Amino acid sequence: MSHPDTSPSRHPSRRRFLGGAAVGAGVLLGGGLLAACGGSDGGAAQPATGGGASGTPVRGGRIRLGVIDGNQSGDLDAHKPIGNGSIIRGFALYAKPWEWSAEMEPAFALAESAEISPDATTWTVRLKQGLEFHHGKTITADDFVFSARRLTDPQLASPYAGLLSYVDRERIEKLDDRTVRFHFRDGMGFVPFPENFTNFGGIVPVDYDPRNPVGAGPYKLKEFAPGRRSLFTRFENYFKDGQPYADELEIIDFKDEQSRIAALQAGQIDLANAIAADQLRLLRSDGRVRTVISQTNGWQSFDLNLAKAPFTDERVRTAFRLLVDRQELVDRALSGQGRIGNDLYSPQDPTFNATLPQRTRDVERARQLLRDAGVSDLSLDLVTGPDPTGEAAALVFATQAKQAGITINVKKVDSATFNGPQRTDWTISTNKLLTESFLVSGLHLDAPGSNNNKTHFSDPRFTELFSQALSEPDTAKRAPLVAEMQRIQYDKGGLIIWGFVDNIDVAAKRVGGVAEEHTQFSTWRFEKLWLS
């Protein structure tokens, strides 16, 4: 299994997108540059493995996607989706100024241009002309302003509002019917604005009601039964000409992987996203389906709470890093479908610090550090949630830690508990995150202002550097700032990022439009899917 690709040139298009914006005065990022960046179609998409529908897309039919959710409290709110199924449904219902490309970079969707000021203190975004919502209303700057304010409204209390916490809600300016200018709190710069808006920033009409949701995505809602299924019909005036292809889209909720795979093999669903790696051998031998494996930079970790003993002691933190056999975790918890990590996120980011040495296992040194710290007979609960990969990794690590005399009790809790208010209290717990840039990942996890800082990481120098990096659009000037921050995280942080995960999707062979990406979204790009 290969090691992480830490080449800073892995995704040159991101460098061009952000780094190019630093030169001189504000730079307009329009369709020409976007096309050079790969555009919404992403230049790296490859044919799926195992054949499948090919040729000219065909219109008609109902595409059925099976997802693991079954959350009876699932919803359709554009800005406050509850659970994974709700996020996936949002890809059908809503469109955003930007969308993720196949390289997991923001590509224009409803926006036609975006201009960043030289100090990154403003972003000016212009919408395309002639856009429509599902109910026929023209999309305007008023809707854009409303959507940004709703997403960041404290009364809505969206868990994703923190991604845009730097936006100054009182200074979102409508410049004309299609153009909006964003300012940021305290005059700060905010380079990763497009990436953060792309995550949950669906544009909705000013009269939006999540109980009767209207968006601008490829499909309109027809029926919704929380925890069971949702049915959508094609939006004929979708902003991408000729798309979507299918007449209807059905998203069916499953509570476990076994029942979902059985439904796929019985022809009751056409697609299954992000299946568990241990199902891969079975599905590869099934001539009715094909697998689509996307190498991503989404990762899995063990999070050490630096505010609690024993991890207040740096020697213990170092010992735990040395106890981890990363390759064994990839081989056993991921069934080999991934690659090892080095406790740092965002290896695809052009600013990534690739000079830090790969950590390797050293049980004897770990034992010595634990003895020096006076905790050679530790017993800890390792808390994990419903993610089967996280649970598998926790069990593998428990056996690894045992070799140093440490007892790890794997404690599995349900989703509501794992993601609830206690989530930042666990002494050690599992975690994961999708592919994101360094700045966006930091805002999710351990940067100043993060509302999900499970490790309680806080370092004055890191905080100073992060603030500088947020205001530096020039990639070359931002890189040394990130390099120093990652050195601090590497030495003092609480994340043990042991591996990066391949995303495995499965499709019936009659399904077209599914391709390998560097994202987990291959089966979520509903406008591209079709049936032969």
Coordinates of C-alpha atoms in Angstrom, one line a residue:
M1 CA 0.0 0.0 0.0
S2 CA 1.4 3.3 -1.0
H3 CA 2.2 6.1 1.4
P4 CA 0.5 9.5 1.4
D5 CA 1.0 11.5 -1.7
T6 CA 2.4 14.6 -0.1
S7 CA 3.5 16.3 -3.3
P8 CA 2.8 20.0 -3.1
S9 CA 2.0 19.9 -6.8
R10 CA -0.7 17.2 -6.4
H11 CA -3.5 19.7 -7.1
P12 CA -2.0 22.6 -9.1
S13 CA -5.4 24.0 -10.0
R14 CA -6.0 25.1 -6.3
R15 CA -2.7 27.0 -6.4
R16 CA -3.9 28.8 -9.5
F17 CA -7.3 29.5 -8.0
L18 CA -6.1 31.1 -4.8
G19 CA -2.5 31.9 -5.5
G20 CA -3.2 33.7 -8.7
A21 CA -5.7 35.9 -6.8
A22 CA -2.9 37.5 -4.8
V23 CA -1.2 39.3 -7.5
G24 CA -1.8 43.0 -7.7
A25 CA -5.3 44.4 -7.1
G26 CA -8.4 42.2 -6.9
V27 CA -8.5 39.6 -9.5
L28 CA -11.7 38.4 -11.2
L29 CA -12.0 34.7 -11.3
G30 CA -14.3 34.0 -14.2
G31 CA -15.3 31.2 -16.5
G32 CA -12.0 31.1 -18.4
L33 CA -9.8 30.4 -15.4
L34 CA -12.4 28.1 -14.0
A35 CA -12.2 26.0 -17.2
A36 CA -8.5 25.9 -16.8
C37 CA -9.0 24.6 -13.2
G38 CA -11.0 21.7 -14.4
G39 CA -14.4 23.2 -13.9
S40 CA -17.3 21.5 -12.4
D41 CA -16.7 18.4 -14.4
G42 CA -13.2 18.0 -13.0
G43 CA -10.4 17.1 -15.3
A44 CA -9.3 14.0 -13.3
A45 CA -12.4 12.0 -13.5
Q46 CA -11.7 8.5 -14.8
P47 CA -13.9 5.7 -16.1
A48 CA -15.2 3.5 -13.3
T49 CA -13.7 0.1 -12.8
G50 CA -15.6 -2.9 -14.1
G51 CA -17.3 -1.4 -17.1
G52 CA -20.9 -0.1 -16.9
A53 CA -23.2 2.1 -19.0
S54 CA -21.2 4.2 -21.5
G55 CA -21.9 6.4 -24.5
T56 CA -24.5 9.1 -24.8
P57 CA -26.6 9.7 -21.7
V58 CA -30.2 8.6 -22.0
R59 CA -33.1 10.5 -20.5
G60 CA -35.8 8.9 -18.4
G61 CA -36.3 6.4 -15.7
R62 CA -36.0 6.4 -11.9
I63 CA -32.5 6.2 -10.3
R64 CA -32.5 4.7 -6.8
L65 CA -29.7 5.4 -4.4
G66 CA -29.4 3.5 -1.1
V67 CA -27.9 5.3 1.8
I68 CA -27.1 4.3 5.4
D69 CA -29.1 6.6 7.5
G70 CA -32.5 5.6 8.7
N71 CA -32.6 8.8 10.9
Q72 CA -36.3 9.4 11.7
S73 CA -35.4 13.0 12.5
G74 CA -33.8 13.6 9.1
D75 CA -34.8 16.8 7.4
L76 CA -34.5 18.7 4.2
D77 CA -33.2 22.0 5.5
A78 CA -30.6 23.5 3.2
H79 CA -28.6 25.0 6.0
K80 CA -29.1 22.7 8.9
P81 CA -29.2 19.1 7.5
I82 CA -29.6 16.4 10.2
G83 CA -27.5 13.3 9.5
N84 CA -25.7 12.0 6.4
G85 CA -28.9 11.3 4.5
S86 CA -30.1 14.9 4.8
I87 CA -26.8 16.1 3.4
I88 CA -27.1 13.8 0.4
R89 CA -30.7 14.9 -0.2
G90 CA -29.4 18.4 -0.2
F91 CA -27.3 17.6 -3.3
A92 CA -30.6 16.9 -5.2
L93 CA -32.6 19.9 -3.9
Y94 CA -30.1 22.7 -3.7
A95 CA -27.5 24.5 -5.8
K96 CA -24.7 26.8 -4.5
P97 CA -22.5 29.5 -5.9
W98 CA -19.7 26.9 -6.0
E99 CA -19.7 23.2 -6.1
W100 CA -17.0 20.6 -5.5
S101 CA -15.0 19.6 -8.6
A102 CA -13.7 16.1 -9.0
E103 CA -10.5 17.3 -7.4
M104 CA -12.4 18.5 -4.3
E105 CA -11.9 22.2 -5.2
P106 CA -14.6 24.9 -5.5
A107 CA -15.8 25.3 -9.0
F108 CA -18.4 27.8 -10.2
A109 CA -22.0 26.6 -10.1
L110 CA -24.6 29.4 -9.7
A111 CA -21.8 32.0 -9.6
E112 CA -20.1 33.2 -12.8
S113 CA -17.3 35.2 -11.1
A114 CA -15.7 35.9 -7.8
E115 CA -13.3 38.6 -6.9
I116 CA -11.1 38.6 -3.8
S117 CA -9.5 41.9 -2.6
P118 CA -5.7 41.9 -2.2
D119 CA -5.9 41.6 1.6
A120 CA -8.8 39.1 1.4
T121 CA -11.1 41.3 3.4
T122 CA -13.8 41.2 0.8
W123 CA -15.2 38.7 -1.7
T124 CA -17.4 40.0 -4.5
V125 CA -19.5 37.3 -6.1
R126 CA -21.7 37.6 -9.2
L127 CA -24.4 35.2 -10.1
K128 CA -25.1 33.9 -13.5
Q129 CA -28.0 35.4 -15.5
G130 CA -31.3 33.7 -15.9
L131 CA -31.2 31.3 -12.9
E132 CA -34.4 29.9 -11.6
F133 CA -35.7 28.2 -8.4
H134 CA -37.9 25.2 -8.7
H135 CA -41.1 27.3 -8.4
G136 CA -40.1 29.6 -11.3
K137 CA -38.8 32.6 -9.4
T138 CA -35.7 34.2 -10.7
I139 CA -32.6 33.9 -8.4
T140 CA -31.3 37.3 -7.4
A141 CA -28.8 38.9 -5.1
D142 CA -31.6 39.2 -2.5
D143 CA -31.9 35.4 -2.3
F144 CA -28.1 35.1 -2.1
V145 CA -28.0 37.6 0.8
F146 CA -30.9 35.9 2.5
S147 CA -29.3 32.5 2.3
A148 CA -26.0 33.7 3.7
R149 CA -27.7 35.4 6.6
R150 CA -29.9 32.4 7.3
L151 CA -27.0 30.0 7.3
T152 CA -25.1 32.2 9.8
D153 CA -28.2 33.1 11.9
P154 CA -27.6 32.3 15.6
Q155 CA -31.3 31.6 16.0
L156 CA -31.1 28.8 13.3
A157 CA -28.1 27.4 15.2
S158 CA -26.8 25.5 12.3
P159 CA -23.8 23.3 13.3
Y160 CA -22.2 24.4 10.0
A161 CA -22.5 28.1 10.7
G162 CA -19.0 28.0 12.3
L163 CA -17.6 27.5 8.8
L164 CA -18.7 31.0 8.0
S165 CA -18.3 32.5 11.4
Y166 CA -15.9 35.1 10.0
V167 CA -18.6 36.6 7.8
D168 CA -19.9 39.9 9.0
R169 CA -23.6 39.3 8.7
E170 CA -24.4 43.0 9.0
R171 CA -22.1 43.9 6.1
I172 CA -23.4 41.5 3.3
E173 CA -23.9 44.0 0.5
K174 CA -26.2 43.7 -2.5
L175 CA -24.3 45.7 -5.2
D176 CA -26.9 45.0 -8.0
D177 CA -29.5 42.3 -8.9
R178 CA -26.8 39.6 -9.3
T179 CA -23.8 40.8 -7.3
V180 CA -23.1 40.5 -3.6
R181 CA -20.1 41.7 -1.6
F182 CA -19.0 39.9 1.6
H183 CA -17.0 41.5 4.4
F184 CA -15.6 39.7 7.4
R185 CA -15.6 40.4 11.1
D186 CA -13.1 42.8 12.6
G187 CA -11.7 43.6 9.1
M188 CA -10.1 40.2 8.8
G189 CA -9.2 38.4 5.6
F190 CA -10.9 35.1 4.7
V191 CA -9.2 33.3 1.9
P192 CA -11.2 30.1 2.1
F193 CA -14.6 31.7 1.7
P194 CA -15.6 29.8 -1.5
E195 CA -14.7 26.4 0.1
N196 CA -16.6 27.1 3.3
F197 CA -19.7 28.4 1.4
T198 CA -19.6 25.3 -0.9
N199 CA -20.2 23.0 2.0
F200 CA -23.7 24.0 3.1
G201 CA -24.4 27.3 1.4
G202 CA -27.3 26.4 -0.8
I203 CA -29.1 29.4 -2.2
V204 CA -32.8 29.4 -1.3
P205 CA -35.5 32.0 -2.0
V206 CA -36.3 34.8 0.5
D207 CA -39.6 33.1 1.3
Y208 CA -37.8 29.7 2.0
D209 CA -39.7 27.3 4.2
P210 CA -37.8 24.0 5.0
R211 CA -41.1 22.2 5.5
N212 CA -41.9 22.8 1.8
P213 CA -38.3 23.2 0.5
V214 CA -37.6 25.0 -2.8
G215 CA -34.1 25.2 -4.2
A216 CA -32.3 25.3 -7.5
G217 CA -30.8 21.8 -7.5
P218 CA -31.3 19.2 -10.3
Y219 CA -34.4 17.6 -8.7
K220 CA -37.6 18.9 -7.0
L221 CA -39.1 17.3 -4.0
K222 CA -42.1 15.0 -4.5
E223 CA -42.3 12.9 -1.4
F224 CA -40.4 12.6 1.9
A225 CA -40.7 10.0 4.6
P226 CA -38.0 10.6 7.2
G227 CA -35.9 7.5 7.9
R228 CA -37.4 5.7 4.9
R229 CA -37.3 7.3 1.5
S230 CA -37.5 10.5 -0.5
L231 CA -38.6 10.9 -4.1
F232 CA -37.7 13.7 -6.4
T233 CA -38.7 14.7 -10.0
R234 CA -36.5 16.3 -12.6
F235 CA -36.1 20.1 -12.6
E236 CA -36.6 21.1 -16.2
N237 CA -35.0 24.5 -15.8
Y238 CA -31.9 23.4 -14.0
F239 CA -29.0 25.7 -14.7
K240 CA -26.9 23.0 -16.5
D241 CA -28.3 22.6 -20.0
G242 CA -29.7 19.1 -20.7
Q243 CA -29.3 17.9 -17.2
P244 CA -30.4 16.0 -15.2
Y245 CA -31.2 13.0 -17.3
A246 CA -33.4 10.7 -15.1
D247 CA -37.1 11.5 -14.7
E248 CA -37.0 10.7 -11.0
L249 CA -34.6 10.2 -8.2
E250 CA -35.3 8.1 -5.2
I251 CA -33.1 8.0 -2.1
I252 CA -33.8 5.0 0.1
D253 CA -32.6 4.9 3.7
F254 CA -31.1 1.7 5.2
K255 CA -30.1 1.0 8.7
D256 CA -27.3 -1.3 8.0
E257 CA -24.8 -2.3 5.3
Q258 CA -26.0 -5.9 4.9
S259 CA -29.6 -4.9 4.0
R260 CA -28.4 -2.3 1.6
I261 CA -26.0 -4.7 -0.2
A262 CA -28.8 -7.3 -0.4
A263 CA -31.1 -4.7 -2.0
L264 CA -28.5 -3.8 -4.5
Q265 CA -27.9 -7.4 -5.5
A266 CA -31.7 -7.9 -5.7
G267 CA -32.0 -5.0 -8.1
Q268 CA -34.1 -3.0 -5.6
I269 CA -31.6 -0.1 -5.7
D270 CA -29.2 1.1 -8.5
L271 CA -26.5 2.7 -6.4
A272 CA -24.9 2.4 -3.0
N273 CA -22.5 5.1 -1.8
A274 CA -19.4 4.8 0.5
I275 CA -19.8 1.1 1.2
A276 CA -17.6 -0.6 3.8
A277 CA -14.3 -1.9 2.5
D278 CA -15.0 -5.4 3.8
Q279 CA -17.8 -5.7 1.2
L280 CA -15.5 -5.1 -1.7
R281 CA -14.5 -8.7 -2.5
L282 CA -18.1 -9.8 -2.5
L283 CA -19.2 -7.1 -4.8
R284 CA -16.3 -7.4 -7.2
S285 CA -17.4 -11.0 -7.9
D286 CA -20.9 -9.9 -8.7
G287 CA -21.3 -9.4 -12.5
R288 CA -24.4 -7.3 -12.1
V289 CA -22.6 -4.4 -10.5
R290 CA -19.4 -2.4 -10.8
T291 CA -17.3 -0.8 -8.1
V292 CA -16.0 2.8 -8.3
I293 CA -13.0 3.5 -6.0
S294 CA -12.0 7.1 -5.5
Q295 CA -8.8 7.9 -3.7
T296 CA -9.5 10.7 -1.4
N297 CA -7.7 12.7 1.3
G298 CA -10.5 12.1 3.8
W299 CA -9.0 10.7 6.9
Q300 CA -9.5 8.7 10.1
S301 CA -8.0 9.6 13.5
F302 CA -7.8 9.1 17.2
D303 CA -8.3 12.3 19.0
L304 CA -6.4 12.9 22.3
N305 CA -8.0 15.4 24.6
L306 CA -5.1 17.7 25.6
A307 CA -7.2 19.2 28.4
K308 CA -7.4 15.9 30.3
A309 CA -4.9 13.6 31.9
P310 CA -3.0 11.7 30.8
F311 CA -2.7 13.7 27.6
T312 CA -1.8 16.9 29.3
D313 CA 1.6 15.3 29.4
E314 CA 3.5 15.6 26.1
R315 CA 5.4 12.4 26.8
V316 CA 2.1 10.4 26.9
R317 CA 1.0 12.0 23.6
T318 CA 4.2 11.1 22.0
A319 CA 4.0 7.6 23.4
F320 CA 0.5 7.1 21.9
R321 CA 1.7 8.2 18.4
L322 CA 4.6 5.7 18.6
L323 CA 2.3 2.9 19.6
V324 CA 0.2 3.2 16.4
D325 CA 0.9 0.7 13.6
R326 CA -0.6 2.7 10.8
Q327 CA -0.1 0.1 8.1
E328 CA -1.9 -2.5 10.2
L329 CA -4.7 -0.1 10.7
V330 CA -5.0 0.5 7.0
D331 CA -4.8 -3.2 6.2
R332 CA -7.3 -4.3 8.8
A333 CA -9.7 -1.4 9.5
L334 CA -9.8 -0.3 5.8
S335 CA -9.2 -3.7 4.3
G336 CA -6.3 -2.1 2.5
Q337 CA -8.4 0.5 0.8
G338 CA -6.4 3.6 1.8
R339 CA -3.0 4.8 2.7
I340 CA -1.2 5.7 5.9
G341 CA -1.2 9.2 7.5
N342 CA 1.3 11.2 9.4
D343 CA -0.9 13.0 11.9
L344 CA -1.4 16.0 9.5
Y345 CA -4.5 16.7 7.4
S346 CA -4.8 18.1 3.8
P347 CA -1.8 16.5 2.0
Q348 CA -3.4 17.7 -1.3
D349 CA -3.1 21.4 -0.2
P350 CA -0.3 23.2 -2.1
T351 CA 0.9 24.6 1.2
F352 CA 1.3 21.2 2.8
N353 CA 4.5 20.7 4.8
A354 CA 5.9 17.6 3.2
T355 CA 9.3 17.9 5.0
L356 CA 8.1 16.3 8.3
P357 CA 9.3 12.7 8.6
Q358 CA 6.8 9.9 8.5
R359 CA 6.2 8.5 12.0
T360 CA 6.9 4.9 12.5
R361 CA 6.0 2.5 15.3
D362 CA 8.5 2.2 18.3
V363 CA 6.9 0.3 21.2
E364 CA 10.1 0.3 23.3
R365 CA 10.4 4.1 23.2
A366 CA 6.7 4.4 23.9
R367 CA 7.1 2.2 27.0
Q368 CA 10.0 4.3 28.2
L369 CA 8.0 7.6 27.8
L370 CA 5.1 6.1 29.7
R371 CA 7.3 5.0 32.5
D372 CA 8.9 8.5 32.6
A373 CA 5.4 10.0 32.9
G374 CA 4.5 7.5 35.6
V375 CA 1.6 6.0 33.7
S376 CA 2.9 2.7 32.5
D377 CA -0.3 0.9 33.5
L378 CA -2.9 3.1 31.9
S379 CA -6.5 2.0 31.3
L380 CA -8.6 4.3 29.1
D381 CA -12.0 4.2 27.3
L382 CA -11.7 4.9 23.6
V383 CA -15.1 6.2 22.5
T384 CA -16.3 5.5 19.0
G385 CA -19.6 6.3 17.2
P386 CA -21.6 4.4 14.6
D387 CA -18.9 4.6 11.9
P388 CA -17.8 1.0 11.4
T389 CA -14.4 2.0 10.2
G390 CA -13.8 4.0 13.4
E391 CA -15.0 1.1 15.5
A392 CA -12.7 -1.4 13.6
A393 CA -9.8 1.0 14.0
A394 CA -10.4 1.3 17.7
L395 CA -10.4 -2.4 18.2
V396 CA -7.1 -2.8 16.2
F397 CA -5.5 0.0 18.2
A398 CA -6.6 -1.7 21.5
T399 CA -4.5 -4.7 20.5
Q400 CA -1.6 -2.5 19.5
A401 CA -1.6 -0.6 22.8
K402 CA -1.8 -3.8 24.8
Q403 CA 1.7 -4.6 23.7
A404 CA 2.9 -1.6 25.7
G405 CA 0.9 -2.5 28.7
I406 CA -2.0 -0.1 28.1
T407 CA -5.6 -1.2 28.3
I408 CA -7.9 0.4 25.8
N409 CA -11.6 -0.3 26.4
V410 CA -13.5 0.4 23.2
K411 CA -16.8 2.1 24.1
K412 CA -19.3 2.4 21.3
V413 CA -22.1 5.0 21.6
D414 CA -24.9 6.0 19.3
S415 CA -24.8 8.8 16.8
A416 CA -26.8 11.2 19.0
T417 CA -24.4 10.7 21.9
F418 CA -21.2 10.7 19.8
N419 CA -22.1 13.9 18.0
G420 CA -23.9 15.5 20.9
P421 CA -22.7 18.0 23.6
Q422 CA -20.3 15.4 25.1
R423 CA -18.4 15.1 21.8
T424 CA -15.6 17.4 23.0
D425 CA -15.3 15.7 26.5
W426 CA -14.0 12.3 25.6
T427 CA -10.5 11.6 26.8
I428 CA -9.7 9.7 23.6
S429 CA -12.1 9.1 20.7
T430 CA -12.3 8.3 17.0
N431 CA -12.9 10.9 14.3
K432 CA -12.9 11.4 10.6
L433 CA -13.2 14.3 8.1
L434 CA -13.6 14.6 4.4
T435 CA -11.0 16.0 2.1
E436 CA -10.6 19.7 2.8
S437 CA -7.9 22.3 2.4
F438 CA -5.7 23.1 5.3
L439 CA -7.5 26.3 6.3
V440 CA -11.0 24.7 6.1
S441 CA -9.9 21.6 8.0
G442 CA -8.5 23.9 10.7
L443 CA -11.7 25.8 11.0
H444 CA -13.5 22.4 11.4
L445 CA -11.1 21.0 13.9
D446 CA -8.4 22.8 15.9
A447 CA -8.1 26.4 14.7
P448 CA -9.2 29.4 16.8
G449 CA -13.0 29.5 16.7
S450 CA -13.6 25.9 15.8
N451 CA -16.7 24.6 17.6
N452 CA -15.6 21.0 17.2
N453 CA -12.1 21.1 18.8
K454 CA -12.2 17.6 20.3
T455 CA -8.5 17.8 21.1
H456 CA -8.7 21.2 22.9
F457 CA -5.6 22.1 21.0
S458 CA -4.6 25.7 21.6
D459 CA -1.2 27.2 20.9
P460 CA -0.6 31.0 20.8
R461 CA 1.8 30.8 17.9
F462 CA -0.5 28.6 15.9
T463 CA -3.3 31.1 16.5
E464 CA -1.2 34.0 15.3
L465 CA -0.1 32.1 12.2
F466 CA -3.6 30.9 11.4
S467 CA -4.9 34.5 11.5
Q468 CA -2.2 35.6 9.1
A469 CA -2.8 32.7 6.7
L470 CA -6.5 33.5 6.5
S471 CA -5.6 36.9 5.2
E472 CA -3.0 35.8 2.7
P473 CA -4.3 34.9 -0.7
D474 CA -0.9 34.3 -2.2
T475 CA -0.1 30.6 -1.9
A476 CA 3.6 31.1 -2.0
K477 CA 3.5 33.6 0.9
R478 CA 1.0 31.4 2.8
A479 CA 3.0 28.2 2.5
P480 CA 5.7 29.0 5.2
L481 CA 2.9 30.0 7.6
V482 CA 1.2 26.7 7.1
A483 CA 4.5 24.9 7.3
E484 CA 5.2 26.3 10.8
M485 CA 1.6 25.6 11.9
Q486 CA 1.9 22.0 10.8
R487 CA 5.2 21.6 12.6
I488 CA 3.4 22.8 15.8
Q489 CA 0.6 20.4 15.2
Y490 CA 3.0 17.5 14.5
D491 CA 4.9 18.2 17.7
K492 CA 2.1 19.3 20.1
G493 CA -1.2 18.5 18.5
G494 CA -3.8 16.0 19.7
L495 CA -4.7 14.3 16.3
I496 CA -3.3 10.9 15.5
I497 CA -4.3 10.8 11.8
W498 CA -3.4 7.2 11.0
G499 CA -4.9 6.8 7.5
F500 CA -6.6 8.3 4.4
V501 CA -9.6 6.4 3.1
D502 CA -10.6 5.3 -0.4
N503 CA -14.3 6.0 -1.1
I504 CA -16.0 2.9 -2.5
D505 CA -19.2 3.3 -4.4
V506 CA -21.2 0.6 -6.2
A507 CA -23.5 0.9 -9.2
A508 CA -25.6 -1.4 -11.2
K509 CA -24.1 -1.8 -14.7
R510 CA -27.0 0.0 -16.3
V511 CA -26.1 3.2 -14.5
G512 CA -24.1 5.8 -16.4
G513 CA -22.4 9.0 -15.2
V514 CA -20.5 7.5 -12.2
A515 CA -16.7 8.1 -12.3
E516 CA -13.7 7.9 -10.0
E517 CA -12.9 11.2 -8.4
H518 CA -10.8 12.6 -5.5
T519 CA -14.0 13.1 -3.6
Q520 CA -16.8 11.0 -2.1
F521 CA -19.4 12.6 -4.3
S522 CA -19.4 10.4 -7.3
T523 CA -22.8 9.0 -6.6
W524 CA -24.2 12.3 -5.3
R525 CA -23.8 14.2 -8.6
F526 CA -27.4 13.4 -9.5
E527 CA -27.5 15.6 -12.5
K528 CA -24.9 13.4 -14.3
L529 CA -26.5 10.0 -13.6
W530 CA -28.5 8.2 -16.2
L531 CA -29.9 4.7 -16.9
S532 CA -29.2 2.7 -20.1

